[in-house]
mmCIF file of C-alpha atoms in Angstrom:
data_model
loop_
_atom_site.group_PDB
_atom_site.id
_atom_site.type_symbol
_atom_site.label_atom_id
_atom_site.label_comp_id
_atom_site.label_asym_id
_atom_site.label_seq_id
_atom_site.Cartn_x
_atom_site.Cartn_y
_atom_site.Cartn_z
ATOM 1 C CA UNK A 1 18.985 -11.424 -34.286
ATOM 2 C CA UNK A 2 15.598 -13.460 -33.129
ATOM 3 C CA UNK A 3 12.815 -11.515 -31.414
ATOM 4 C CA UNK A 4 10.637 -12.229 -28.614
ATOM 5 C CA UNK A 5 8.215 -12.248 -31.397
ATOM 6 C CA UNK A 6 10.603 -15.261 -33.111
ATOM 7 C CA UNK A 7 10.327 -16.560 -30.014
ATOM 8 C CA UNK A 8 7.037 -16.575 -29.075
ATOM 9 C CA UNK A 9 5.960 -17.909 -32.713
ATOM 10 C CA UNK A 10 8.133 -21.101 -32.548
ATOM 11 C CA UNK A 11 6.723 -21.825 -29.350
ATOM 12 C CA UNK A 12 3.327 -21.508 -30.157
ATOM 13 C CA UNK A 13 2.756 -19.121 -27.349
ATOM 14 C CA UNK A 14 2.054 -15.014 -26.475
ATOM 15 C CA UNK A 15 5.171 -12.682 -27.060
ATOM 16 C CA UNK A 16 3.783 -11.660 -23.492
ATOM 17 C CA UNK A 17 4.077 -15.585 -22.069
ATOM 18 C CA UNK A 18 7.737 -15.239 -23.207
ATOM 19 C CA UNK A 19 8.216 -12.129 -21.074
ATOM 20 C CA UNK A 20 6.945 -14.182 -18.091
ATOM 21 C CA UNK A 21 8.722 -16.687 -18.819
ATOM 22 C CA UNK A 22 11.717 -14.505 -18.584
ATOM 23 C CA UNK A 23 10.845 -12.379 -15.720
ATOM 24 C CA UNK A 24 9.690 -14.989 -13.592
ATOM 25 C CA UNK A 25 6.562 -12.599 -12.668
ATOM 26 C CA UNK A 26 3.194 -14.561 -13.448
ATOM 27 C CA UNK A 27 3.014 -18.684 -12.755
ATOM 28 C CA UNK A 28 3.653 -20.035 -15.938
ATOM 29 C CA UNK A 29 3.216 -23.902 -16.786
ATOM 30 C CA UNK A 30 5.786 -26.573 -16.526
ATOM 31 C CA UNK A 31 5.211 -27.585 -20.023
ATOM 32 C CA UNK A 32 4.995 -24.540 -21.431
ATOM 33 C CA UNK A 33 8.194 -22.994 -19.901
ATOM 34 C CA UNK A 34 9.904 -26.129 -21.084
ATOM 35 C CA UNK A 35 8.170 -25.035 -25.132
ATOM 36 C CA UNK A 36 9.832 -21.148 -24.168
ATOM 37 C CA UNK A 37 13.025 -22.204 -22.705
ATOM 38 C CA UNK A 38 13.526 -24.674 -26.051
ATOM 39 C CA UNK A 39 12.546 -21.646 -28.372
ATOM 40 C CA UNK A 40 14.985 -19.721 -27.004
ATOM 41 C CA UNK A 41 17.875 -22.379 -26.590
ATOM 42 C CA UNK A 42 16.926 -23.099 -30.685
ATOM 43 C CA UNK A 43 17.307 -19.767 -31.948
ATOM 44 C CA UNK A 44 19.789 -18.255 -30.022
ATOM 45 C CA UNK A 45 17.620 -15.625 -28.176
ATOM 46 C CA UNK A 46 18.976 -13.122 -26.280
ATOM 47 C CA UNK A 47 16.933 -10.550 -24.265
ATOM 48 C CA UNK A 48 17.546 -7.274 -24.425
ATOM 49 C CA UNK A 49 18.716 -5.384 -20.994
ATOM 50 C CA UNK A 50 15.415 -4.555 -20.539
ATOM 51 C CA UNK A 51 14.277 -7.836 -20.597
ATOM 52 C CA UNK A 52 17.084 -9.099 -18.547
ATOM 53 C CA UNK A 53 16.109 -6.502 -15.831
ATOM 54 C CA UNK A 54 12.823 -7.702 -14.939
ATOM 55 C CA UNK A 55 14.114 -11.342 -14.091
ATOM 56 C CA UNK A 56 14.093 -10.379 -10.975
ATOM 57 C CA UNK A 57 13.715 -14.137 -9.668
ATOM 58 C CA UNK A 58 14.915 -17.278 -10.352
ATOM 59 C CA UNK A 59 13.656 -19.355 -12.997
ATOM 60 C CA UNK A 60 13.630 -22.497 -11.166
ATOM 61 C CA UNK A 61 15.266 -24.259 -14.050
ATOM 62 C CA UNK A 62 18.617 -25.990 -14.172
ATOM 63 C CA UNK A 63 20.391 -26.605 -17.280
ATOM 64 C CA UNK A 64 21.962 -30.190 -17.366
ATOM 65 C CA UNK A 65 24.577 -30.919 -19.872
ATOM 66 C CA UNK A 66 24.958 -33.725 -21.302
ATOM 67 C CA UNK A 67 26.349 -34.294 -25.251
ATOM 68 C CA UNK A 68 25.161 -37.626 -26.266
ATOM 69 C CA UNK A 69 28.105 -38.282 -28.354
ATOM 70 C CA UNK A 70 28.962 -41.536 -30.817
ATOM 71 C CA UNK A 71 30.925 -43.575 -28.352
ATOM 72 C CA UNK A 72 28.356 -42.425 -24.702
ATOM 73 C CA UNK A 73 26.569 -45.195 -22.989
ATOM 74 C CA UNK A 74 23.079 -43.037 -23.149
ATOM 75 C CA UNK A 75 21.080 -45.991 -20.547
ATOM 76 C CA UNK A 76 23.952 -44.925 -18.312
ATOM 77 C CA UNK A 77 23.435 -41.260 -19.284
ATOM 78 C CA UNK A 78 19.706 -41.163 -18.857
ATOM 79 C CA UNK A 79 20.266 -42.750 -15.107
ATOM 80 C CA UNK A 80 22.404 -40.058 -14.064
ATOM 81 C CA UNK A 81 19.654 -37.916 -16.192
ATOM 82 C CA UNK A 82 16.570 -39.062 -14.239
ATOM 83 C CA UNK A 83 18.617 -38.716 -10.625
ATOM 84 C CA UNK A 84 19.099 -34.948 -11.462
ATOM 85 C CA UNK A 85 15.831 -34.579 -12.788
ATOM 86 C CA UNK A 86 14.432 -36.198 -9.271
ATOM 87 C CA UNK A 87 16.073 -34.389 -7.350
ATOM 88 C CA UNK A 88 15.622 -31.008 -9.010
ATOM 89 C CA UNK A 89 11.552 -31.556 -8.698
ATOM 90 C CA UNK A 90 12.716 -31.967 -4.821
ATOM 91 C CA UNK A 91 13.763 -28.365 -4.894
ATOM 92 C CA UNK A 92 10.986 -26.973 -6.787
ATOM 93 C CA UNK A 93 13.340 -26.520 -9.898
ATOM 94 C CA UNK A 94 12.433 -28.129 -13.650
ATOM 95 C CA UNK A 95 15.751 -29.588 -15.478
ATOM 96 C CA UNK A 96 16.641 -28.151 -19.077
ATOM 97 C CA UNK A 97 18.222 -31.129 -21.038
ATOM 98 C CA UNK A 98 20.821 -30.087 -23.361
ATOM 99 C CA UNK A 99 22.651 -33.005 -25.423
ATOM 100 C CA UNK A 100 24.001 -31.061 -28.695
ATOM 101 C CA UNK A 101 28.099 -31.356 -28.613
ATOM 102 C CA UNK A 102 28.914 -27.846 -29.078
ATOM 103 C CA UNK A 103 31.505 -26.820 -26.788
ATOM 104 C CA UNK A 104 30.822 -23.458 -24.847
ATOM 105 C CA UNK A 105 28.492 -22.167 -27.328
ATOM 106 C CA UNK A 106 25.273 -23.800 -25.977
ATOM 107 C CA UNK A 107 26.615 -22.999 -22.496
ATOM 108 C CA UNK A 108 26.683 -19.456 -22.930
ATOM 109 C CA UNK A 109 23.665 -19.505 -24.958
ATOM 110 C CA UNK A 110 21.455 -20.750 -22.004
ATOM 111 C CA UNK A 111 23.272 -18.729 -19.486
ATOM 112 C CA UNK A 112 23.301 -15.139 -21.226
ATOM 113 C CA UNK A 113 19.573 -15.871 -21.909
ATOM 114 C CA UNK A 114 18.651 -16.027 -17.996
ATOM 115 C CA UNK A 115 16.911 -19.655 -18.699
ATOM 116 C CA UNK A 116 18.376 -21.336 -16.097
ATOM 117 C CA UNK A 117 19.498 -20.811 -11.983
ATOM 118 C CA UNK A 118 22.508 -22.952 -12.381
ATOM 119 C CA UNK A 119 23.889 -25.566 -14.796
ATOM 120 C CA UNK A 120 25.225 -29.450 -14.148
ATOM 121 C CA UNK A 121 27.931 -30.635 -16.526
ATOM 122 C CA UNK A 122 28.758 -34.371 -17.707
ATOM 123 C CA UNK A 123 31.388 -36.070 -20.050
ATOM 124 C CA UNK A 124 33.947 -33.791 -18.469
ATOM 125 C CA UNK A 125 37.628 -34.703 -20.162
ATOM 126 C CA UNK A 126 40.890 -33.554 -18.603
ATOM 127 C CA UNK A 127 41.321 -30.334 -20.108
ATOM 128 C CA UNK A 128 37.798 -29.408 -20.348
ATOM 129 C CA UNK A 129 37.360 -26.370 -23.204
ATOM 130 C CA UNK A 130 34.332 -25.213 -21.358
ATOM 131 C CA UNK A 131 36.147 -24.967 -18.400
ATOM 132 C CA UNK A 132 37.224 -20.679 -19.047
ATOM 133 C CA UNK A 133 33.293 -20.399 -19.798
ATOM 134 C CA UNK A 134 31.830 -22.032 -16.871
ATOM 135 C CA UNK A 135 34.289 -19.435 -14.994
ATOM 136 C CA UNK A 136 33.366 -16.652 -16.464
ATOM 137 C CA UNK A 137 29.229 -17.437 -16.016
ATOM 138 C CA UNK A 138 27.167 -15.583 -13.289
ATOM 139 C CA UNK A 139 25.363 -18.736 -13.002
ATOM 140 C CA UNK A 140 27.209 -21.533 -10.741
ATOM 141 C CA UNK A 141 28.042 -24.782 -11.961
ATOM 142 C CA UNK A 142 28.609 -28.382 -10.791
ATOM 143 C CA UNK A 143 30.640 -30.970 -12.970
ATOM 144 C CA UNK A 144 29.926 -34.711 -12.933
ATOM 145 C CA UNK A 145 33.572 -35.594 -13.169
ATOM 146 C CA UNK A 146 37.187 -34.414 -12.515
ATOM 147 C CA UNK A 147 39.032 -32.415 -14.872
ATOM 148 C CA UNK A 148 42.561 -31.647 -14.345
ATOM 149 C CA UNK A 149 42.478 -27.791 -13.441
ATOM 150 C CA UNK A 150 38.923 -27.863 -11.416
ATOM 151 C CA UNK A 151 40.262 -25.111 -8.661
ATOM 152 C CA UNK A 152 37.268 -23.449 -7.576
ATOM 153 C CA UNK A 153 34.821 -25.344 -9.518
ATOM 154 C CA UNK A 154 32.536 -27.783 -7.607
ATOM 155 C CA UNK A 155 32.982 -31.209 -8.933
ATOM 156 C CA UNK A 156 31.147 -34.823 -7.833
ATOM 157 C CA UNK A 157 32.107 -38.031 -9.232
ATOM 158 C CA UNK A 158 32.878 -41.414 -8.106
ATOM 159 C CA UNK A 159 36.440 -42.359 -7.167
ATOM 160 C CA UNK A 160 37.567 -44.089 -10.377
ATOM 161 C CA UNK A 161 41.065 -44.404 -9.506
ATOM 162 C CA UNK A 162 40.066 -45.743 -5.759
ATOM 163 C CA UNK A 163 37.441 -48.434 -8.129
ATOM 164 C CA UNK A 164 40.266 -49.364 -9.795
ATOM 165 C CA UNK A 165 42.072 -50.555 -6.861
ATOM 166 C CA UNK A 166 38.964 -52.290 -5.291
ATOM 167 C CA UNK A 167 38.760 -54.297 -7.916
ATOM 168 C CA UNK A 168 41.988 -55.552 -8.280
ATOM 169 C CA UNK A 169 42.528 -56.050 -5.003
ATOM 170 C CA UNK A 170 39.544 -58.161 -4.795
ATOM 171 C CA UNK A 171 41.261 -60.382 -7.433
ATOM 172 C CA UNK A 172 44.471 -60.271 -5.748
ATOM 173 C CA UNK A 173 42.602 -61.609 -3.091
ATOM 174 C CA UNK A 174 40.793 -64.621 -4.464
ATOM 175 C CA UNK A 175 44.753 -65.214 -5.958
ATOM 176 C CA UNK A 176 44.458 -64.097 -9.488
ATOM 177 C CA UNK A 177 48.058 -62.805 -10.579
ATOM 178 C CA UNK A 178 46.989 -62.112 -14.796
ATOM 179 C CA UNK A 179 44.275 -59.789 -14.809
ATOM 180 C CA UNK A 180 43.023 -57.964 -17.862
ATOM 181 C CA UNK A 181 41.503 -54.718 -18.110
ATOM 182 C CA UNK A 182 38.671 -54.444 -21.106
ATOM 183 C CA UNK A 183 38.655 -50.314 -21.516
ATOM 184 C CA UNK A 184 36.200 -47.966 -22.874
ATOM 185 C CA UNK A 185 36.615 -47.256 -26.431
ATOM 186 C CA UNK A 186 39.308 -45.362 -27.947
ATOM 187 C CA UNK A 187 37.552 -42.476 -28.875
ATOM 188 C CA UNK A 188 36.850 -41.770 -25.271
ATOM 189 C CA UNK A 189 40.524 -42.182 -23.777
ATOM 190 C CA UNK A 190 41.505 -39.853 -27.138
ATOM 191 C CA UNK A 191 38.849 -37.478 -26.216
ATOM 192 C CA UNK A 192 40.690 -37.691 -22.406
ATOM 193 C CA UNK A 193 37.595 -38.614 -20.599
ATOM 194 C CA UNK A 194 38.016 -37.976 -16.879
ATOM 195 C CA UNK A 195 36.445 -40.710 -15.700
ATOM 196 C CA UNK A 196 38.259 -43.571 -18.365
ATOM 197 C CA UNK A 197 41.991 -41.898 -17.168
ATOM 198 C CA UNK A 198 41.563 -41.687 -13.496
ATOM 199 C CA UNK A 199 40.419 -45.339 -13.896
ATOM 200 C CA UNK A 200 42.970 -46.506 -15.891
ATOM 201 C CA UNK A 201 45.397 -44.606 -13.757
ATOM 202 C CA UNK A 202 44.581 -46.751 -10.279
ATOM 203 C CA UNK A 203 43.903 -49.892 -12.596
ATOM 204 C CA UNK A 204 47.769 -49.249 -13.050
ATOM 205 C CA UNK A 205 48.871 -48.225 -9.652
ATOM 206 C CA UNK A 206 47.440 -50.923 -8.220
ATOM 207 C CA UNK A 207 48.844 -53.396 -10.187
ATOM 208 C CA UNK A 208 52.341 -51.970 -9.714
ATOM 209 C CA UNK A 209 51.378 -51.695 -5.457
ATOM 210 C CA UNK A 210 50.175 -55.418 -5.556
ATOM 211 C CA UNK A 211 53.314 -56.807 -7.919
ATOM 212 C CA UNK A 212 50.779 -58.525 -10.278
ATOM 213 C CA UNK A 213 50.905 -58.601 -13.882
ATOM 214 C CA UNK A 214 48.379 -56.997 -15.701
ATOM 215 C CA UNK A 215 47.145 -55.571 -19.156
ATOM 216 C CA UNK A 216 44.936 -53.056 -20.343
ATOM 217 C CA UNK A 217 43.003 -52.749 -23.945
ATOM 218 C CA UNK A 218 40.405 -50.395 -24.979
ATOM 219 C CA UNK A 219 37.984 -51.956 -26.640
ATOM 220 C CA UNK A 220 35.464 -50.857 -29.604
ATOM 221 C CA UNK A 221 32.038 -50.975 -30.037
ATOM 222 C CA UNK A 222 30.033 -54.619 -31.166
ATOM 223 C CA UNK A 223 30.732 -58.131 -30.747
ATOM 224 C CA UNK A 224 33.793 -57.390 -32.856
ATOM 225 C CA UNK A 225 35.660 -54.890 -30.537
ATOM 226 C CA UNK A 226 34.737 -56.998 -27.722
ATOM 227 C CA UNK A 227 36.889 -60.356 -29.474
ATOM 228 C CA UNK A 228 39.593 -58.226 -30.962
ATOM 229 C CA UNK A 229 39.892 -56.921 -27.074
ATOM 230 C CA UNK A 230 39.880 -60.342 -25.756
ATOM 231 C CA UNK A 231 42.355 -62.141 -28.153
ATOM 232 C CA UNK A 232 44.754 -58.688 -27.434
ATOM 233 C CA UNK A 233 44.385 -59.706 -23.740
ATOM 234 C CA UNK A 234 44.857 -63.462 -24.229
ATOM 235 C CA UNK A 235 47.770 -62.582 -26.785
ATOM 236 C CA UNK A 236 49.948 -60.317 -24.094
ATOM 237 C CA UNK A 237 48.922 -62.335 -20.919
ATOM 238 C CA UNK A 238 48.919 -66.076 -21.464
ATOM 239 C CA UNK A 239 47.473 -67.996 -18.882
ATOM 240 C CA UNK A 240 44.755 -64.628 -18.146
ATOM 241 C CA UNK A 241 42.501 -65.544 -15.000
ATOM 242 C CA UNK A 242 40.735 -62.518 -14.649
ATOM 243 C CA UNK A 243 39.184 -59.759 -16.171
ATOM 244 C CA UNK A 244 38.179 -56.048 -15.152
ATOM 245 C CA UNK A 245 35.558 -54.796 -17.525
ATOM 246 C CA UNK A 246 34.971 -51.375 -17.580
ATOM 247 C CA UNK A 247 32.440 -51.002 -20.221
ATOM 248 C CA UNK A 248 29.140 -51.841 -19.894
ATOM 249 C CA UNK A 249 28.211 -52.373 -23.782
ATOM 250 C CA UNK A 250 30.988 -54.949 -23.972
ATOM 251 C CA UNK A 251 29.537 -56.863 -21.226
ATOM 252 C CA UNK A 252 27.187 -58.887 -22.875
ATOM 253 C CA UNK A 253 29.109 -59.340 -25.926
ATOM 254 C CA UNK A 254 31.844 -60.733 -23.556
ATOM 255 C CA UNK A 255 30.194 -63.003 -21.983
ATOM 256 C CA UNK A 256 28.644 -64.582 -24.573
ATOM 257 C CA UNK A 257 32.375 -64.826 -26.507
ATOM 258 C CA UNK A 258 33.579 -66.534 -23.492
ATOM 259 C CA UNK A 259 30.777 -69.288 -22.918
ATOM 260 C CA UNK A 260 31.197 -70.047 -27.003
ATOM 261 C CA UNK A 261 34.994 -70.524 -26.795
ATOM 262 C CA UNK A 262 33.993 -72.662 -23.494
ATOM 263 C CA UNK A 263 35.603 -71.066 -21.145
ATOM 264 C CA UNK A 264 33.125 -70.627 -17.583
ATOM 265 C CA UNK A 265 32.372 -67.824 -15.499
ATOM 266 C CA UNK A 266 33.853 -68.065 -12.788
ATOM 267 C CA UNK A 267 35.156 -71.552 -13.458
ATOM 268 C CA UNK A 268 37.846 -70.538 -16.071
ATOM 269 C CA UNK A 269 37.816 -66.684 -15.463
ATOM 270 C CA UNK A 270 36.474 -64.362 -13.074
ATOM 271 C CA UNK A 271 35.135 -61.490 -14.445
ATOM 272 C CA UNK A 272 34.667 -57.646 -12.149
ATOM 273 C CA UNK A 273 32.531 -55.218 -13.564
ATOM 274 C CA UNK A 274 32.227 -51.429 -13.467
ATOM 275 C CA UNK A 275 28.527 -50.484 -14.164
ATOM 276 C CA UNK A 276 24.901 -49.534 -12.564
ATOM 277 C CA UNK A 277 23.924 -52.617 -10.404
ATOM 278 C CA UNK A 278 20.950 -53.237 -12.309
ATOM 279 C CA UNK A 279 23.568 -53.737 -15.246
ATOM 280 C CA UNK A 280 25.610 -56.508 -13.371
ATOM 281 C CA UNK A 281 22.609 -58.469 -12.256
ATOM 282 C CA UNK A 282 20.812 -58.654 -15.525
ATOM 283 C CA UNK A 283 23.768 -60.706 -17.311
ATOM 284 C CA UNK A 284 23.906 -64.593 -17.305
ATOM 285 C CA UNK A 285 26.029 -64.675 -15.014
ATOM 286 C CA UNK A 286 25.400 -62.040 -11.752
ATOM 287 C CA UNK A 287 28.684 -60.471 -12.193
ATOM 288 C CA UNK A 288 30.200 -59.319 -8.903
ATOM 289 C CA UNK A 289 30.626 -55.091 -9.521
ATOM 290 C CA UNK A 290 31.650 -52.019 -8.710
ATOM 291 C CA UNK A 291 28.320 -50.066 -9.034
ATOM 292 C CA UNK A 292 28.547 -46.811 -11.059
ATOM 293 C CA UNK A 293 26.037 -44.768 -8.136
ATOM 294 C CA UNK A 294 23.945 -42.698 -11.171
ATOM 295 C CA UNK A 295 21.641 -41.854 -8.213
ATOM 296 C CA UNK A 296 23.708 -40.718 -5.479
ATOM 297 C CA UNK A 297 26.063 -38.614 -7.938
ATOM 298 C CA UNK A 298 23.189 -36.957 -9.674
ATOM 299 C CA UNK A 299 21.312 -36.014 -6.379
ATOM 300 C CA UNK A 300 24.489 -34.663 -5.098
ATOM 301 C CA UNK A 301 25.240 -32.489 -7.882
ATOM 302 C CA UNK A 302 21.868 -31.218 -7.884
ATOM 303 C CA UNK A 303 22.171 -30.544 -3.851
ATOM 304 C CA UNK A 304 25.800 -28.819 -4.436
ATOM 305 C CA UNK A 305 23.796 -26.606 -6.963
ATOM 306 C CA UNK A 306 21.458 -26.051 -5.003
ATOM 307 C CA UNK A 307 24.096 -24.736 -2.381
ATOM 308 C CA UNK A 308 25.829 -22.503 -4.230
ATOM 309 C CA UNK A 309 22.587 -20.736 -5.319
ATOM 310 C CA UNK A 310 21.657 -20.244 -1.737
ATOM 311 C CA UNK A 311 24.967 -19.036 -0.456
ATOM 312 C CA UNK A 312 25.872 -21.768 1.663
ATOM 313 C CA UNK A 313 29.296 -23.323 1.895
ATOM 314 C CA UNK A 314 30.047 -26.080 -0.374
ATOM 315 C CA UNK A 315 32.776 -28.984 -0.589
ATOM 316 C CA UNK A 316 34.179 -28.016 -3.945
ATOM 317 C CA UNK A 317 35.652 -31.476 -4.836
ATOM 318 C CA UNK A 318 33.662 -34.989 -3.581
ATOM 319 C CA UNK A 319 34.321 -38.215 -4.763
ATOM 320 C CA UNK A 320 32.315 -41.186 -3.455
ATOM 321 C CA UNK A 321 34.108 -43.916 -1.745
ATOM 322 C CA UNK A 322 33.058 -46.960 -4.188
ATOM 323 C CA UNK A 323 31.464 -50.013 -3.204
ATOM 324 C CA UNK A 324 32.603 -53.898 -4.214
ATOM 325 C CA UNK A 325 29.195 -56.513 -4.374
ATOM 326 C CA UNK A 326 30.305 -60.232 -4.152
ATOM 327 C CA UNK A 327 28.596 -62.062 -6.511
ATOM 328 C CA UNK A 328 28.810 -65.052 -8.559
ATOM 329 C CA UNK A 329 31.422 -64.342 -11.035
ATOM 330 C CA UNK A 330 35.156 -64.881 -9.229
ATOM 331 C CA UNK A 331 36.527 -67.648 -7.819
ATOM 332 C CA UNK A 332 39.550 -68.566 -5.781
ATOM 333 C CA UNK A 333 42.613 -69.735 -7.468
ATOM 334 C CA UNK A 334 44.275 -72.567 -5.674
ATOM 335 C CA UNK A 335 48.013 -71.697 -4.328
ATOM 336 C CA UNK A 336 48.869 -74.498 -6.703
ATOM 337 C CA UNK A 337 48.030 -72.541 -10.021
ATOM 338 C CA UNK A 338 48.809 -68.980 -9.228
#
C-alpha cells in the first residue's frame, strides 16, 4: 500500500504538506493541493484512521467526473467542465477533474481518500454501474443526466425528450411531414446514454402525437458516417424535407455533403440542431437550434452540491425546459408540396 511518504515524493512536496492537505488545518496553495490531491488519486492512497480523523473540515474540493471516452464530444465536455469549474470558485471550492473510464473504482478512490466535499457525475447511461457506489458514499453526489433508477439521487439535465418534441414541432409547423433524425453514434445508444435515449424517445413520441413520418439513424464518426447516415435517411424517406441533427461533430460534415450534392439550406432542406449556441452559429449556414445550456446545467449541479453539503433541501430531479432559436436554416413548405 502507498505511504504518505509515496505520496509526498510524487508530488514533490513535505510528507507534512500532505497531512495538511488532508486535514484541512494550515492554508495550503491552490496549485499545490491540486499536485497532493493528483498524488493521491494516482497511487491509490488511502489514509490511515488517524489520518482520516484530523480532516476535521472540508477540503473545498469537488470531484467532477467526467470519462473522456472514444465516441464523447470533449468541446462539449470541457463547456460543461469550465461552468462547474466557475461556479465552484463562486463557492470557495477548487474542482478535481477526473476523466479515466473506470467504473466505481476511481469513485471510491477519491471518496475513501477524503479529497473531495462532494462529487458531480457526467456520461450517465440508463443503468448506471456506479449508481450502488454513489449510494453507498458519505460524500453527496449530483449527476448530469437521468438514469433510470435515480430515486434519491439528485440529478440535473436538460429535457431531452421535451427537445425532441420542440423540434419537431417546429417542423411540423413550417409543414415538413419527412423529417430525419441524424443520431449520436452507435457506441453511445449501445453504451445506453441517458441523454441519446430520452432524446430519441420524444423524437419518437412526437412523431407518433403529430402523425408525421419520420426516421431515425445513428450516425458514425467522419465525413463517412455522416453520408452513410444521410443516404440511410434519403433511402427510407424519399422525398426527406427536414432534418434533426443531434450530433454536433456531424454538423459540419453535413452540411458540407449537402451543399456538394446541391441541395440548399433551407431551400431544399431545413436542418434543426441540438448543440451549444456558439456551435449553431459558427456553421455556414446559422442553423436554427436547440441550445445544449453547458452553463446553466453545470452551475446548477454545482449549486445542488453545494446544497446538499450545507443541509438544505434540494429538488432531487430538475430538468431544464429547452429553448428553440429561429434562425436561418428552415423554411416553410407550401400546402402544395407537403
Amino acid at each position: 500500500m502507498p505511504t504518505i511518504n509515496d505520496v509526498a515524493r510524487a508530488a514533490g512536496v513535505s510528507p507534512s504538506t500532505v497531512s495538511y492537505v488532508l486535514s484541512g488545518r494550515r492554508p495550503i496553495s491552490a496549485e499545490t493541493r491540486a499536485r497532493v490531491q493528483a498524488a493521491i488519486a494516482e497511487l491509490g492512497f488511502h489514509p490511515h484512521a488517524g489520518a482520516r480523523a484530523l480532516a476535521s473540515s472540508k477540503t473545498n474540493v469537488l470531484a467532477l467526473v467526467a470519462p473522456l471516452r472514444v465516441d464523447v464530444n470533449v468541446p462539449v465536455i470541457m463547456q460543461f467542465a469550465t461552468a462547474v469549474v466557475t461556479a465552484a470558485r463562486a463557492h470557495n471550492h477548487d474542482v478535481l477533474l477526473l476523466t479515466k473510464d473506470e467504473g466505481t473504482a476511481g469513485l471510491e478512490r477519491v471518496a475513501h481518500s477524503t479529497m473531495v466535499d462532494a462529487l458531480i457525475l457526467m456520461d450517465i447511461e440508463r443503468d448506471d454501474v456506479r449508481l450502488p457506489a454513489i449510494r453507498r458514499l458519505k460524500q453527496p453526489s449530483v449527476l448530469i443526466g437521468l438514469p433510470a433508477d435515480h430515486a434519491g439521487i439528485a440529478c440535473v439535465d436538460l429535457d431531452f425528450e421535451a427537445a425532441a418534441g420542440a423540434a419537431l414541432r417546429h417542423l411540423a409547423g413550417h409543414g415538413h411531414r419527412r423529417i430525419g433524425l441524424i443520431g449520436p453514434s452507435p457506441a453511445v445508444y449501445r453504451r445506453q446514454t441517458t441523454y441519446a435515449d430520452r432524446f430519441l424517445a420524444g423524437f419518437l413520441q412526437a412523431s407518433a402525437d403529430l402523425g408525421i413520418r419520420t426516421a431515425t439513424h445513428p450516425c458514425e464518426p467522419g465525413v463517412e458516417g455522416v453520408r452513410a447516415a444521410l443516404a440511410d435517411l434519403d433511402t427510407e424517406l424519399p422525398g426527406l424535407s427536414a432534418l434533426v441533427v443531434h450530433n454536433e461533430e456531424a454538423l459540419r460534415p453535413l452540411l458540407d455533403l449537402l451543399h456538394a450534392a446541391g441541395r440548399r439550406v433551407p431551400e431544399d432542406i431545413s436542418v434543426v440542431a441540438i448543440c451549444p449556441r456558439d456551435v449553431a452559429t459558427s456553421m455556414p449556414v446559422d442553423l436554427t437550434s436547440i441550445d445544449i445550456p453547458a452553463h446553466e446545467v453545470g452551475t446548477l449541479a454545482v449549486e445542488t452540491a453545494m446544497r446538499l453539503l450545507d443541509g438544505r433541501r434540494v429538488e432531487f430531479t430538475r430538468l431544464l425546459e429547452p429553448g428553440l432559436v429561429e434562425r436561418g436554416s428552415c423554411r416553410e413548405i407550401a400546402p402544395s408540396h407537403r
